[in-house]
PDB file of N, CA and C in Angstrom:
ATOM      1  N   SER A 300      14.819 -19.131  21.930  1.00 83.00           N
ATOM      2  CA  SER A 300      15.974 -19.514  21.969  1.00 83.00           C
ATOM      3  C   SER A 300      16.876 -19.672  23.282  1.00 83.00           C
ATOM      4  N   ALA A 301      16.606 -18.733  24.151  1.00 91.00           N
ATOM      5  CA  ALA A 301      16.953 -19.068  25.560  1.00 91.00           C
ATOM      6  C   ALA A 301      16.522 -20.073  26.261  1.00 91.00           C
ATOM      7  N   HIS A 302      15.287 -20.370  26.049  1.00 89.00           N
ATOM      8  CA  HIS A 302      14.755 -21.413  26.978  1.00 89.00           C
ATOM      9  C   HIS A 302      15.392 -22.695  26.554  1.00 89.00           C
ATOM     10  N   LEU A 303      15.676 -22.950  25.063  1.00 88.00           N
ATOM     11  CA  LEU A 303      16.196 -23.944  24.775  1.00 88.00           C
ATOM     12  C   LEU A 303      17.591 -24.233  25.266  1.00 88.00           C
ATOM     13  N   LEU A 304      18.667 -22.906  25.053  1.00 91.00           N
ATOM     14  CA  LEU A 304      19.823 -22.958  25.793  1.00 91.00           C
ATOM     15  C   LEU A 304      19.905 -23.508  27.072  1.00 91.00           C
ATOM     16  N   SER A 305      18.858 -23.083  27.859  1.00 94.00           N
ATOM     17  CA  SER A 305      18.817 -23.123  29.408  1.00 94.00           C
ATOM     18  C   SER A 305      18.626 -24.627  29.643  1.00 94.00           C
ATOM     19  N   ARG A 306      18.377 -25.354  28.779  1.00 92.00           N
ATOM     20  CA  ARG A 306      18.129 -27.162  28.885  1.00 92.00           C
ATOM     21  C   ARG A 306      19.599 -27.472  29.294  1.00 92.00           C
ATOM     22  N   TYR A 307      20.697 -26.845  28.616  1.00 92.00           N
ATOM     23  CA  TYR A 307      22.054 -27.756  28.734  1.00 92.00           C
ATOM     24  C   TYR A 307      22.450 -27.300  29.939  1.00 92.00           C
ATOM     25  N   ARG A 308      21.852 -26.165  30.820  1.00 93.00           N
ATOM     26  CA  ARG A 308      22.520 -25.814  31.855  1.00 93.00           C
ATOM     27  C   ARG A 308      24.095 -25.359  31.941  1.00 93.00           C
ATOM     28  N   PRO A 309      24.038 -24.113  31.116  1.00 91.00           N
ATOM     29  CA  PRO A 309      25.528 -23.802  30.679  1.00 91.00           C
ATOM     30  C   PRO A 309      25.851 -23.097  32.226  1.00 91.00           C
ATOM     31  N   ARG A 310      27.281 -23.072  32.385  1.00 92.00           N
ATOM     32  CA  ARG A 310      27.921 -22.502  33.559  1.00 92.00           C
ATOM     33  C   ARG A 310      27.688 -20.855  33.565  1.00 92.00           C
ATOM     34  N   ALA A 311      27.667 -20.488  32.298  1.00 92.00           N
ATOM     35  CA  ALA A 311      27.332 -18.984  32.247  1.00 92.00           C
ATOM     36  C   ALA A 311      26.136 -18.603  32.078  1.00 92.00           C
ATOM     37  N   PRO A 312      25.601 -17.257  32.619  1.00 94.00           N
ATOM     38  CA  PRO A 312      24.343 -16.677  32.640  1.00 94.00           C
ATOM     39  C   PRO A 312      23.981 -16.623  30.984  1.00 94.00           C
ATOM     40  N   ILE A 313      22.716 -16.619  30.750  1.00 96.00           N
ATOM     41  CA  ILE A 313      22.146 -16.710  29.428  1.00 96.00           C
ATOM     42  C   ILE A 313      21.220 -15.012  29.633  1.00 96.00           C
ATOM     43  N   ILE A 314      21.650 -14.198  29.021  1.00 96.00           N
ATOM     44  CA  ILE A 314      20.920 -12.763  28.980  1.00 96.00           C
ATOM     45  C   ILE A 314      20.269 -12.749  27.749  1.00 96.00           C
ATOM     46  N   ALA A 315      18.858 -12.843  28.311  1.00 96.00           N
ATOM     47  CA  ALA A 315      17.459 -12.801  26.964  1.00 96.00           C
ATOM     48  C   ALA A 315      17.028 -11.100  27.066  1.00 96.00           C
ATOM     49  N   VAL A 316      17.437 -10.684  26.045  1.00 96.00           N
ATOM     50  CA  VAL A 316      16.886  -9.326  25.700  1.00 96.00           C
ATOM     51  C   VAL A 316      15.715  -9.247  24.841  1.00 96.00           C
ATOM     52  N   THR A 317      14.345  -8.590  25.370  1.00 94.00           N
ATOM     53  CA  THR A 317      13.095  -8.949  24.702  1.00 94.00           C
ATOM     54  C   THR A 317      12.495  -7.495  24.881  1.00 94.00           C
ATOM     55  N   ARG A 318      11.691  -7.233  23.947  1.00 94.00           N
ATOM     56  CA  ARG A 318      10.863  -6.173  24.094  1.00 94.00           C
ATOM     57  C   ARG A 318       9.446  -6.663  24.849  1.00 94.00           C
ATOM     58  N   CYS A 319       9.279  -7.693  24.875  1.00 94.00           N
ATOM     59  CA  CYS A 319       8.031  -8.192  25.486  1.00 94.00           C
ATOM     60  C   CYS A 319       8.026  -8.341  26.823  1.00 94.00           C
ATOM     61  N   GLY A 320       7.284  -7.968  27.808  1.00 96.00           N
ATOM     62  CA  GLY A 320       7.006  -8.128  29.089  1.00 96.00           C
ATOM     63  C   GLY A 320       6.719  -9.264  29.732  1.00 96.00           C
ATOM     64  N   GLN A 321       5.804  -9.944  29.072  1.00 96.00           N
ATOM     65  CA  GLN A 321       5.407 -11.330  29.303  1.00 96.00           C
ATOM     66  C   GLN A 321       6.584 -12.255  28.815  1.00 96.00           C
ATOM     67  N   THR A 322       7.175 -12.260  27.813  1.00 94.00           N
ATOM     68  CA  THR A 322       8.102 -13.102  27.755  1.00 94.00           C
ATOM     69  C   THR A 322       9.400 -13.147  28.651  1.00 94.00           C
ATOM     70  N   ALA A 323       9.509 -12.084  29.115  1.00 96.00           N
ATOM     71  CA  ALA A 323      10.563 -11.426  30.134  1.00 96.00           C
ATOM     72  C   ALA A 323      10.182 -12.290  31.255  1.00 96.00           C
ATOM     73  N   ARG A 324       8.968 -12.127  31.666  1.00 97.00           N
ATOM     74  CA  ARG A 324       8.378 -12.661  33.089  1.00 97.00           C
ATOM     75  C   ARG A 324       8.509 -14.192  33.052  1.00 97.00           C
ATOM     76  N   GLN A 325       8.165 -14.576  31.890  1.00 96.00           N
ATOM     77  CA  GLN A 325       8.279 -16.288  31.761  1.00 96.00           C
ATOM     78  C   GLN A 325       9.715 -16.668  31.761  1.00 96.00           C
ATOM     79  N   ALA A 326      10.681 -15.833  31.063  1.00 96.00           N
ATOM     80  CA  ALA A 326      12.127 -16.274  31.206  1.00 96.00           C
ATOM     81  C   ALA A 326      12.618 -16.537  32.638  1.00 96.00           C
ATOM     82  N   HIS A 327      12.030 -16.017  33.752  1.00 94.00           N
ATOM     83  CA  HIS A 327      12.573 -16.277  34.633  1.00 94.00           C
ATOM     84  C   HIS A 327      12.418 -17.646  35.537  1.00 94.00           C
ATOM     85  N   LEU A 328      11.373 -18.080  34.884  1.00 96.00           N
ATOM     86  CA  LEU A 328      11.250 -19.671  35.061  1.00 96.00           C
ATOM     87  C   LEU A 328      11.970 -20.545  34.874  1.00 96.00           C
ATOM     88  N   TYR A 329      13.013 -20.175  33.810  1.00 96.00           N
ATOM     89  CA  TYR A 329      13.945 -21.185  33.469  1.00 96.00           C
ATOM     90  C   TYR A 329      15.364 -20.830  34.228  1.00 96.00           C
ATOM     91  N   ARG A 330      16.363 -21.857  34.338  1.00 94.00           N
ATOM     92  CA  ARG A 330      17.387 -21.823  34.886  1.00 94.00           C
ATOM     93  C   ARG A 330      18.270 -21.083  34.253  1.00 94.00           C
ATOM     94  N   GLY A 331      19.040 -20.185  34.716  1.00 95.00           N
ATOM     95  CA  GLY A 331      20.163 -19.355  34.182  1.00 95.00           C
ATOM     96  C   GLY A 331      19.826 -18.286  33.285  1.00 95.00           C
ATOM     97  N   ILE A 332      18.554 -18.127  33.300  1.00 97.00           N
ATOM     98  CA  ILE A 332      18.163 -16.799  32.176  1.00 97.00           C
ATOM     99  C   ILE A 332      18.220 -15.847  33.120  1.00 97.00           C
ATOM    100  N   TYR A 333      18.670 -14.440  32.723  1.00 97.00           N
ATOM    101  CA  TYR A 333      18.425 -13.326  33.251  1.00 97.00           C
ATOM    102  C   TYR A 333      17.738 -12.213  32.102  1.00 97.00           C
ATOM    103  N   PRO A 334      16.635 -12.227  31.896  1.00 97.00           N
ATOM    104  CA  PRO A 334      15.834 -11.448  31.112  1.00 97.00           C
ATOM    105  C   PRO A 334      16.223  -9.826  31.184  1.00 97.00           C
ATOM    106  N   VAL A 335      15.946  -9.296  30.253  1.00 96.00           N
ATOM    107  CA  VAL A 335      16.201  -7.793  30.335  1.00 96.00           C
ATOM    108  C   VAL A 335      15.136  -7.116  28.957  1.00 96.00           C
ATOM    109  N   LEU A 336      14.489  -6.204  29.762  1.00 97.00           N
ATOM    110  CA  LEU A 336      13.394  -5.788  29.022  1.00 97.00           C
ATOM    111  C   LEU A 336      14.033  -4.600  27.943  1.00 97.00           C
ATOM    112  N   TYR A 337      14.059  -4.753  26.755  1.00 97.00           N
ATOM    113  CA  TYR A 337      14.236  -3.472  25.880  1.00 97.00           C
ATOM    114  C   TYR A 337      13.265  -2.596  25.322  1.00 97.00           C
ATOM    115  N   THR A 338      13.299  -1.500  25.853  1.00 95.00           N
ATOM    116  CA  THR A 338      12.001  -0.569  25.634  1.00 95.00           C
ATOM    117  C   THR A 338      12.136   0.476  24.498  1.00 95.00           C
ATOM    118  N   LYS A 339      13.358   0.557  23.767  1.00 95.00           N
ATOM    119  CA  LYS A 339      13.519   1.450  22.739  1.00 95.00           C
ATOM    120  C   LYS A 339      12.825   1.174  21.458  1.00 95.00           C
ATOM    121  N   PRO A 340      12.470   2.127  20.686  1.00 95.00           N
ATOM    122  CA  PRO A 340      11.888   1.642  19.519  1.00 95.00           C
ATOM    123  C   PRO A 340      12.397   0.664  18.619  1.00 95.00           C
ATOM    124  N   ALA A 341      11.544  -0.235  17.823  1.00 91.00           N
ATOM    125  CA  ALA A 341      12.283  -1.149  16.795  1.00 91.00           C
ATOM    126  C   ALA A 341      12.806  -0.519  15.855  1.00 91.00           C
ATOM    127  N   ASN A 342      14.328  -0.629  15.182  1.00 91.00           N
ATOM    128  CA  ASN A 342      14.794   0.139  14.113  1.00 91.00           C
ATOM    129  C   ASN A 342      14.344  -0.473  12.783  1.00 91.00           C
ATOM    130  N   ASP A 343      14.073   0.181  11.707  1.00 92.00           N
ATOM    131  CA  ASP A 343      13.578  -0.488  10.560  1.00 92.00           C
ATOM    132  C   ASP A 343      14.382  -1.774   9.901  1.00 92.00           C
ATOM    133  N   VAL A 344      15.686  -1.325  10.186  1.00 92.00           N
ATOM    134  CA  VAL A 344      16.827  -2.529   9.374  1.00 92.00           C
ATOM    135  C   VAL A 344      16.884  -3.430  10.300  1.00 92.00           C
ATOM    136  N   TRP A 345      16.612  -4.746  10.344  1.00 90.00           N
ATOM    137  CA  TRP A 345      16.782  -5.785  11.296  1.00 90.00           C
ATOM    138  C   TRP A 345      18.081  -5.837  11.847  1.00 90.00           C
ATOM    139  N   ALA A 346      19.122  -6.143  11.062  1.00 90.00           N
ATOM    140  CA  ALA A 346      20.324  -6.153  11.522  1.00 90.00           C
ATOM    141  C   ALA A 346      21.027  -5.177  12.294  1.00 90.00           C
ATOM    142  N   GLU A 347      20.738  -3.882  12.045  1.00 94.00           N
ATOM    143  CA  GLU A 347      20.865  -2.749  12.873  1.00 94.00           C
ATOM    144  C   GLU A 347      20.120  -3.035  14.575  1.00 94.00           C
ATOM    145  N   ASP A 348      19.185  -3.040  14.266  1.00 93.00           N
ATOM    146  CA  ASP A 348      18.163  -3.564  15.676  1.00 93.00           C
ATOM    147  C   ASP A 348      18.852  -4.469  16.488  1.00 93.00           C
ATOM    148  N   VAL A 349      19.220  -5.752  15.752  1.00 93.00           N
ATOM    149  CA  VAL A 349      19.815  -6.899  16.588  1.00 93.00           C
ATOM    150  C   VAL A 349      21.176  -6.166  17.284  1.00 93.00           C
ATOM    151  N   ASP A 350      22.101  -5.453  16.412  1.00 94.00           N
ATOM    152  CA  ASP A 350      23.016  -4.820  16.846  1.00 94.00           C
ATOM    153  C   ASP A 350      22.980  -3.997  18.188  1.00 94.00           C
ATOM    154  N   LEU A 351      21.983  -3.238  17.862  1.00 96.00           N
ATOM    155  CA  LEU A 351      21.553  -2.311  19.359  1.00 96.00           C
ATOM    156  C   LEU A 351      21.176  -3.127  20.220  1.00 96.00           C
ATOM    157  N   ARG A 352      20.544  -4.301  20.076  1.00 95.00           N
ATOM    158  CA  ARG A 352      20.069  -5.255  21.470  1.00 95.00           C
ATOM    159  C   ARG A 352      21.335  -5.711  21.863  1.00 95.00           C
ATOM    160  N   VAL A 353      22.133  -6.284  21.159  1.00 96.00           N
ATOM    161  CA  VAL A 353      23.511  -6.637  21.663  1.00 96.00           C
ATOM    162  C   VAL A 353      24.040  -5.991  22.385  1.00 96.00           C
ATOM    163  N   ASN A 354      24.557  -4.577  22.090  1.00 96.00           N
ATOM    164  CA  ASN A 354      25.237  -3.647  22.558  1.00 96.00           C
ATOM    165  C   ASN A 354      24.530  -3.433  23.958  1.00 96.00           C
ATOM    166  N   PHE A 355      23.171  -3.339  23.818  1.00 97.00           N
ATOM    167  CA  PHE A 355      22.399  -3.196  25.376  1.00 97.00           C
ATOM    168  C   PHE A 355      22.659  -4.271  26.403  1.00 97.00           C
ATOM    169  N   ALA A 356      22.725  -5.590  25.366  1.00 96.00           N
ATOM    170  CA  ALA A 356      23.020  -6.730  26.311  1.00 96.00           C
ATOM    171  C   ALA A 356      24.397  -6.787  27.254  1.00 96.00           C
ATOM    172  N   LEU A 357      25.439  -6.133  26.386  1.00 96.00           N
ATOM    173  CA  LEU A 357      26.798  -5.862  26.760  1.00 96.00           C
ATOM    174  C   LEU A 357      26.601  -4.863  27.645  1.00 96.00           C
ATOM    175  N   GLU A 358      25.945  -3.798  27.990  1.00 96.00           N
ATOM    176  CA  GLU A 358      25.905  -3.229  28.836  1.00 96.00           C
ATOM    177  C   GLU A 358      25.421  -3.622  30.254  1.00 96.00           C
ATOM    178  N   MET A 359      24.400  -4.188  29.904  1.00 96.00           N
ATOM    179  CA  MET A 359      23.512  -4.695  31.028  1.00 96.00           C
ATOM    180  C   MET A 359      24.488  -5.970  31.722  1.00 96.00           C
ATOM    181  N   GLY A 360      25.236  -6.427  30.938  1.00 96.00           N
ATOM    182  CA  GLY A 360      25.912  -7.994  31.543  1.00 96.00           C
ATOM    183  C   GLY A 360      27.271  -7.086  32.213  1.00 96.00           C
ATOM    184  N   LYS A 361      28.011  -6.055  31.918  1.00 96.00           N
ATOM    185  CA  LYS A 361      28.832  -5.628  32.607  1.00 96.00           C
ATOM    186  C   LYS A 361      28.390  -4.779  33.879  1.00 96.00           C
ATOM    187  N   HIS A 362      27.235  -4.383  33.607  1.00 96.00           N
ATOM    188  CA  HIS A 362      26.450  -3.544  34.885  1.00 96.00           C
ATOM    189  C   HIS A 362      26.158  -4.508  35.920  1.00 96.00           C
ATOM    190  N   ARG A 363      25.855  -5.893  35.390  1.00 95.00           N
ATOM    191  CA  ARG A 363      25.661  -6.894  36.545  1.00 95.00           C
ATOM    192  C   ARG A 363      26.783  -7.742  36.926  1.00 95.00           C
ATOM    193  N   HIS A 364      27.658  -7.477  36.582  1.00 96.00           N
ATOM    194  CA  HIS A 364      29.060  -8.013  36.658  1.00 96.00           C
ATOM    195  C   HIS A 364      29.122  -9.450  36.159  1.00 96.00           C
ATOM    196  N   PHE A 365      28.569  -9.866  35.037  1.00 95.00           N
ATOM    197  CA  PHE A 365      28.491 -11.297  34.528  1.00 95.00           C
ATOM    198  C   PHE A 365      29.781 -11.207  33.689  1.00 95.00           C
ATOM    199  N   PHE A 366      29.966 -10.234  33.166  1.00 94.00           N
ATOM    200  CA  PHE A 366      31.712 -10.229  32.376  1.00 94.00           C
ATOM    201  C   PHE A 366      32.095  -8.797  32.552  1.00 94.00           C
ATOM    202  N   LYS A 367      33.242  -8.645  32.263  1.00 94.00           N
ATOM    203  CA  LYS A 367      34.063  -7.459  32.107  1.00 94.00           C
ATOM    204  C   LYS A 367      34.771  -7.245  30.720  1.00 94.00           C
ATOM    205  N   SER A 368      35.216  -6.201  30.561  1.00 95.00           N
ATOM    206  CA  SER A 368      35.701  -5.565  29.161  1.00 95.00           C
ATOM    207  C   SER A 368      37.079  -6.858  28.960  1.00 95.00           C
ATOM    208  N   GLY A 369      36.952  -7.043  27.709  1.00 96.00           N
ATOM    209  CA  GLY A 369      37.770  -7.999  27.507  1.00 96.00           C
ATOM    210  C   GLY A 369      37.684  -9.405  27.440  1.00 96.00           C
ATOM    211  N   ASP A 370      36.418  -9.795  27.942  1.00 96.00           N
ATOM    212  CA  ASP A 370      36.160 -10.901  27.916  1.00 96.00           C
ATOM    213  C   ASP A 370      35.503 -11.622  26.504  1.00 96.00           C
ATOM    214  N   VAL A 371      35.403 -12.843  26.446  1.00 96.00           N
ATOM    215  CA  VAL A 371      34.668 -13.341  25.018  1.00 96.00           C
ATOM    216  C   VAL A 371      33.509 -13.852  25.561  1.00 96.00           C
ATOM    217  N   ILE A 372      32.500 -13.594  24.695  1.00 96.00           N
ATOM    218  CA  ILE A 372      31.090 -14.076  24.858  1.00 96.00           C
ATOM    219  C   ILE A 372      30.300 -14.556  23.700  1.00 96.00           C
ATOM    220  N   ILE A 373      29.080 -15.467  23.516  1.00 94.00           N
ATOM    221  CA  ILE A 373      28.712 -15.996  22.594  1.00 94.00           C
ATOM    222  C   ILE A 373      27.279 -15.343  22.634  1.00 94.00           C
ATOM    223  N   VAL A 374      27.083 -14.568  21.276  1.00 95.00           N
ATOM    224  CA  VAL A 374      25.742 -14.071  20.964  1.00 95.00           C
ATOM    225  C   VAL A 374      25.010 -15.090  19.927  1.00 95.00           C
ATOM    226  N   VAL A 375      23.801 -15.267  20.313  1.00 93.00           N
ATOM    227  CA  VAL A 375      22.860 -16.230  19.497  1.00 93.00           C
ATOM    228  C   VAL A 375      21.566 -15.214  18.980  1.00 93.00           C
ATOM    229  N   THR A 376      21.634 -15.256  17.877  1.00 91.00           N
ATOM    230  CA  THR A 376      20.468 -14.343  17.285  1.00 91.00           C
ATOM    231  C   THR A 376      20.046 -14.945  16.094  1.00 91.00           C
ATOM    232  N   GLY A 377      18.961 -14.480  15.346  1.00 83.00           N
ATOM    233  CA  GLY A 377      18.053 -14.857  14.339  1.00 83.00           C
ATOM    234  C   GLY A 377      18.445 -13.958  13.191  1.00 83.00           C
ATOM    235  N   TRP A 378      18.357 -14.727  11.976  1.00 74.00           N
ATOM    236  CA  TRP A 378      18.461 -13.857  10.530  1.00 74.00           C
ATOM    237  C   TRP A 378      17.245 -13.173  10.169  1.00 74.00           C
ATOM    238  N   ARG A 379      16.000 -13.289  10.892  1.00 76.00           N
ATOM    239  CA  ARG A 379      14.926 -12.574  10.668  1.00 76.00           C
ATOM    240  C   ARG A 379      13.834 -12.421  12.003  1.00 76.00           C
ATOM    241  N   PRO A 380      13.015 -11.428  12.255  1.00 74.00           N
ATOM    242  CA  PRO A 380      12.269 -11.503  13.333  1.00 74.00           C
ATOM    243  C   PRO A 380      11.385 -12.695  13.365  1.00 74.00           C
ATOM    244  N   GLY A 381      11.063 -13.134  14.616  1.00 74.00           N
ATOM    245  CA  GLY A 381       9.904 -14.056  14.980  1.00 74.00           C
ATOM    246  C   GLY A 381      10.646 -15.343  15.343  1.00 74.00           C
ATOM    247  N   PRO A 382       9.699 -16.390  15.672  1.00 77.00           N
ATOM    248  CA  PRO A 382      10.093 -17.617  16.387  1.00 77.00           C
ATOM    249  C   PRO A 382      10.776 -18.577  15.159  1.00 77.00           C
ATOM    250  N   GLY A 383      11.628 -19.449  15.495  1.00 78.00           N
ATOM    251  CA  GLY A 383      12.033 -20.364  14.451  1.00 78.00           C
ATOM    252  C   GLY A 383      13.387 -19.728  13.475  1.00 78.00           C
ATOM    253  N   TYR A 384      13.729 -18.585  13.721  1.00 79.00           N
ATOM    254  CA  TYR A 384      14.590 -18.225  12.449  1.00 79.00           C
ATOM    255  C   TYR A 384      16.082 -17.930  13.424  1.00 79.00           C
ATOM    256  N   THR A 385      16.413 -18.518  14.624  1.00 82.00           N
ATOM    257  CA  THR A 385      17.411 -18.503  15.294  1.00 82.00           C
ATOM    258  C   THR A 385      18.552 -19.284  14.717  1.00 82.00           C
ATOM    259  N   ASN A 386      19.749 -18.873  13.783  1.00 82.00           N
ATOM    260  CA  ASN A 386      20.368 -19.652  13.185  1.00 82.00           C
ATOM    261  C   ASN A 386      22.029 -18.907  13.523  1.00 82.00           C
ATOM    262  N   THR A 387      22.207 -18.041  14.148  1.00 89.00           N
ATOM    263  CA  THR A 387      23.653 -17.363  14.045  1.00 89.00           C
ATOM    264  C   THR A 387      24.219 -17.298  15.556  1.00 89.00           C
ATOM    265  N   MET A 388      25.571 -17.895  15.717  1.00 92.00           N
ATOM    266  CA  MET A 388      26.146 -17.708  16.880  1.00 92.00           C
ATOM    267  C   MET A 388      27.329 -16.827  16.165  1.00 92.00           C
ATOM    268  N   ARG A 389      27.492 -15.789  17.142  1.00 94.00           N
ATOM    269  CA  ARG A 389      28.833 -15.027  16.876  1.00 94.00           C
ATOM    270  C   ARG A 389      29.714 -15.248  18.257  1.00 94.00           C
ATOM    271  N   VAL A 390      30.989 -15.315  18.061  1.00 96.00           N
ATOM    272  CA  VAL A 390      31.932 -14.817  19.172  1.00 96.00           C
ATOM    273  C   VAL A 390      32.263 -13.332  19.291  1.00 96.00           C
ATOM    274  N   VAL A 391      31.973 -12.786  20.279  1.00 95.00           N
ATOM    275  CA  VAL A 391      32.370 -11.196  20.679  1.00 95.00           C
ATOM    276  C   VAL A 391      32.968 -10.807  21.693  1.00 95.00           C
ATOM    277  N   LEU A 392      34.100  -9.903  21.436  1.00 96.00           N
ATOM    278  CA  LEU A 392      34.896  -9.481  22.488  1.00 96.00           C
ATOM    279  C   LEU A 392      34.262  -8.401  23.231  1.00 96.00           C
ATOM    280  N   VAL A 393      33.978  -7.985  24.325  1.00 95.00           N
ATOM    281  CA  VAL A 393      33.402  -7.379  24.944  1.00 95.00           C
ATOM    282  C   VAL A 393      34.029  -6.162  25.089  1.00 95.00           C
ATOM    283  N   PRO A 394      33.790  -4.908  24.662  1.00 92.00           N
ATOM    284  CA  PRO A 394      34.509  -3.676  24.588  1.00 92.00           C
ATOM    285  C   PRO A 394      35.001  -3.087  26.089  1.00 92.00           C
TER     286      PRO A 394
END
Protein backbone atom coordinates (compact mmCIF):
# COMPACT_ATOMS: atom_id res chain seq x y z
CA SER A 1 0.00 0.00 0.00
CA ALA A 2 2.77 2.44 0.89
CA HIS A 3 4.52 1.61 -2.37
CA LEU A 4 1.41 2.43 -4.37
CA LEU A 5 0.87 5.68 -2.46
CA SER A 6 4.43 6.79 -3.16
CA ARG A 7 3.75 6.68 -6.92
CA TYR A 8 1.60 9.80 -6.53
CA ARG A 9 4.50 11.68 -4.89
CA PRO A 10 2.55 13.21 -2.01
CA ARG A 11 4.07 16.22 -0.27
CA ALA A 12 3.48 14.55 3.09
CA PRO A 13 5.70 11.70 4.32
CA ILE A 14 4.39 8.14 4.23
CA ILE A 15 5.04 6.20 7.44
CA ALA A 16 4.92 2.45 6.73
CA VAL A 17 4.60 0.29 9.84
CA THR A 18 5.64 -3.32 9.29
CA ARG A 19 6.76 -6.36 11.26
CA CYS A 20 8.86 -7.66 8.38
CA GLY A 21 12.45 -6.45 8.21
CA GLN A 22 12.74 -7.19 4.50
CA THR A 23 9.65 -5.11 3.74
CA ALA A 24 11.08 -2.23 5.77
CA ARG A 25 14.38 -2.39 3.89
CA GLN A 26 12.64 -2.49 0.51
CA ALA A 27 10.45 0.49 1.45
CA HIS A 28 13.59 2.64 1.65
CA LEU A 29 13.83 2.35 -2.14
CA TYR A 30 10.59 4.25 -2.70
CA ARG A 31 10.22 8.01 -2.62
CA GLY A 32 8.75 9.51 0.54
CA ILE A 33 8.34 6.28 2.52
CA TYR A 34 9.72 6.14 6.05
CA PRO A 35 9.48 2.52 7.22
CA VAL A 36 9.07 1.74 10.91
CA LEU A 37 9.74 -1.77 12.20
CA TYR A 38 7.07 -2.84 14.70
CA THR A 39 8.49 -5.58 16.93
CA LYS A 40 5.68 -6.14 19.43
CA PRO A 41 3.85 -9.48 19.16
CA ALA A 42 0.70 -9.63 17.05
CA ASN A 43 -2.64 -9.22 18.78
CA ASP A 44 -5.27 -11.93 18.22
CA VAL A 45 -7.94 -9.38 17.29
CA TRP A 46 -7.05 -7.77 13.95
CA ALA A 47 -8.78 -4.42 14.62
CA GLU A 48 -6.98 -3.98 17.94
CA ASP A 49 -3.67 -4.89 16.33
CA VAL A 50 -4.21 -2.25 13.64
CA ASP A 51 -5.03 0.38 16.27
CA LEU A 52 -1.85 -0.48 18.21
CA ARG A 53 0.24 -0.07 15.06
CA VAL A 54 -1.48 3.21 14.18
CA ASN A 55 -0.75 4.56 17.66
CA PHE A 56 2.87 3.44 17.28
CA ALA A 57 3.08 5.27 13.94
CA LEU A 58 1.66 8.41 15.57
CA GLU A 59 4.33 8.26 18.27
CA MET A 60 7.10 7.76 15.72
CA GLY A 61 5.78 10.55 13.49
CA LYS A 62 5.73 13.00 16.39
CA HIS A 63 9.20 11.85 17.46
CA ARG A 64 10.58 12.46 13.94
CA HIS A 65 8.75 15.83 13.75
CA PHE A 66 6.62 14.84 10.75
CA PHE A 67 3.58 16.22 12.54
CA LYS A 68 2.58 17.59 15.93
CA SER A 69 -0.39 17.29 18.27
CA GLY A 70 -3.52 18.73 16.71
CA ASP A 71 -2.53 17.94 13.11
CA VAL A 72 -4.84 15.87 10.91
CA ILE A 73 -3.42 12.79 9.18
CA ILE A 74 -4.73 10.08 6.85
CA VAL A 75 -4.39 6.43 7.94
CA VAL A 76 -4.63 3.75 5.23
CA THR A 77 -5.28 0.21 6.50
CA GLY A 78 -6.79 -3.09 5.45
CA TRP A 79 -9.78 -4.91 6.83
CA ARG A 80 -7.86 -8.16 7.19
CA PRO A 81 -4.22 -9.27 7.08
CA GLY A 82 -2.41 -9.90 3.82
CA PRO A 83 -1.91 -8.14 0.52
CA GLY A 84 -4.88 -6.93 -1.46
CA TYR A 85 -7.17 -6.06 1.44
CA THR A 86 -6.33 -2.38 1.85
CA ASN A 87 -9.65 -0.60 1.58
CA THR A 88 -9.91 1.81 4.51
CA MET A 89 -8.86 5.43 4.80
CA ARG A 90 -9.37 7.20 8.12
CA VAL A 91 -8.90 10.84 9.00
CA VAL A 92 -7.24 10.95 12.43
CA LEU A 93 -6.51 13.90 14.70
CA VAL A 94 -3.05 13.53 16.25
CA PRO A 95 -3.40 13.44 20.06
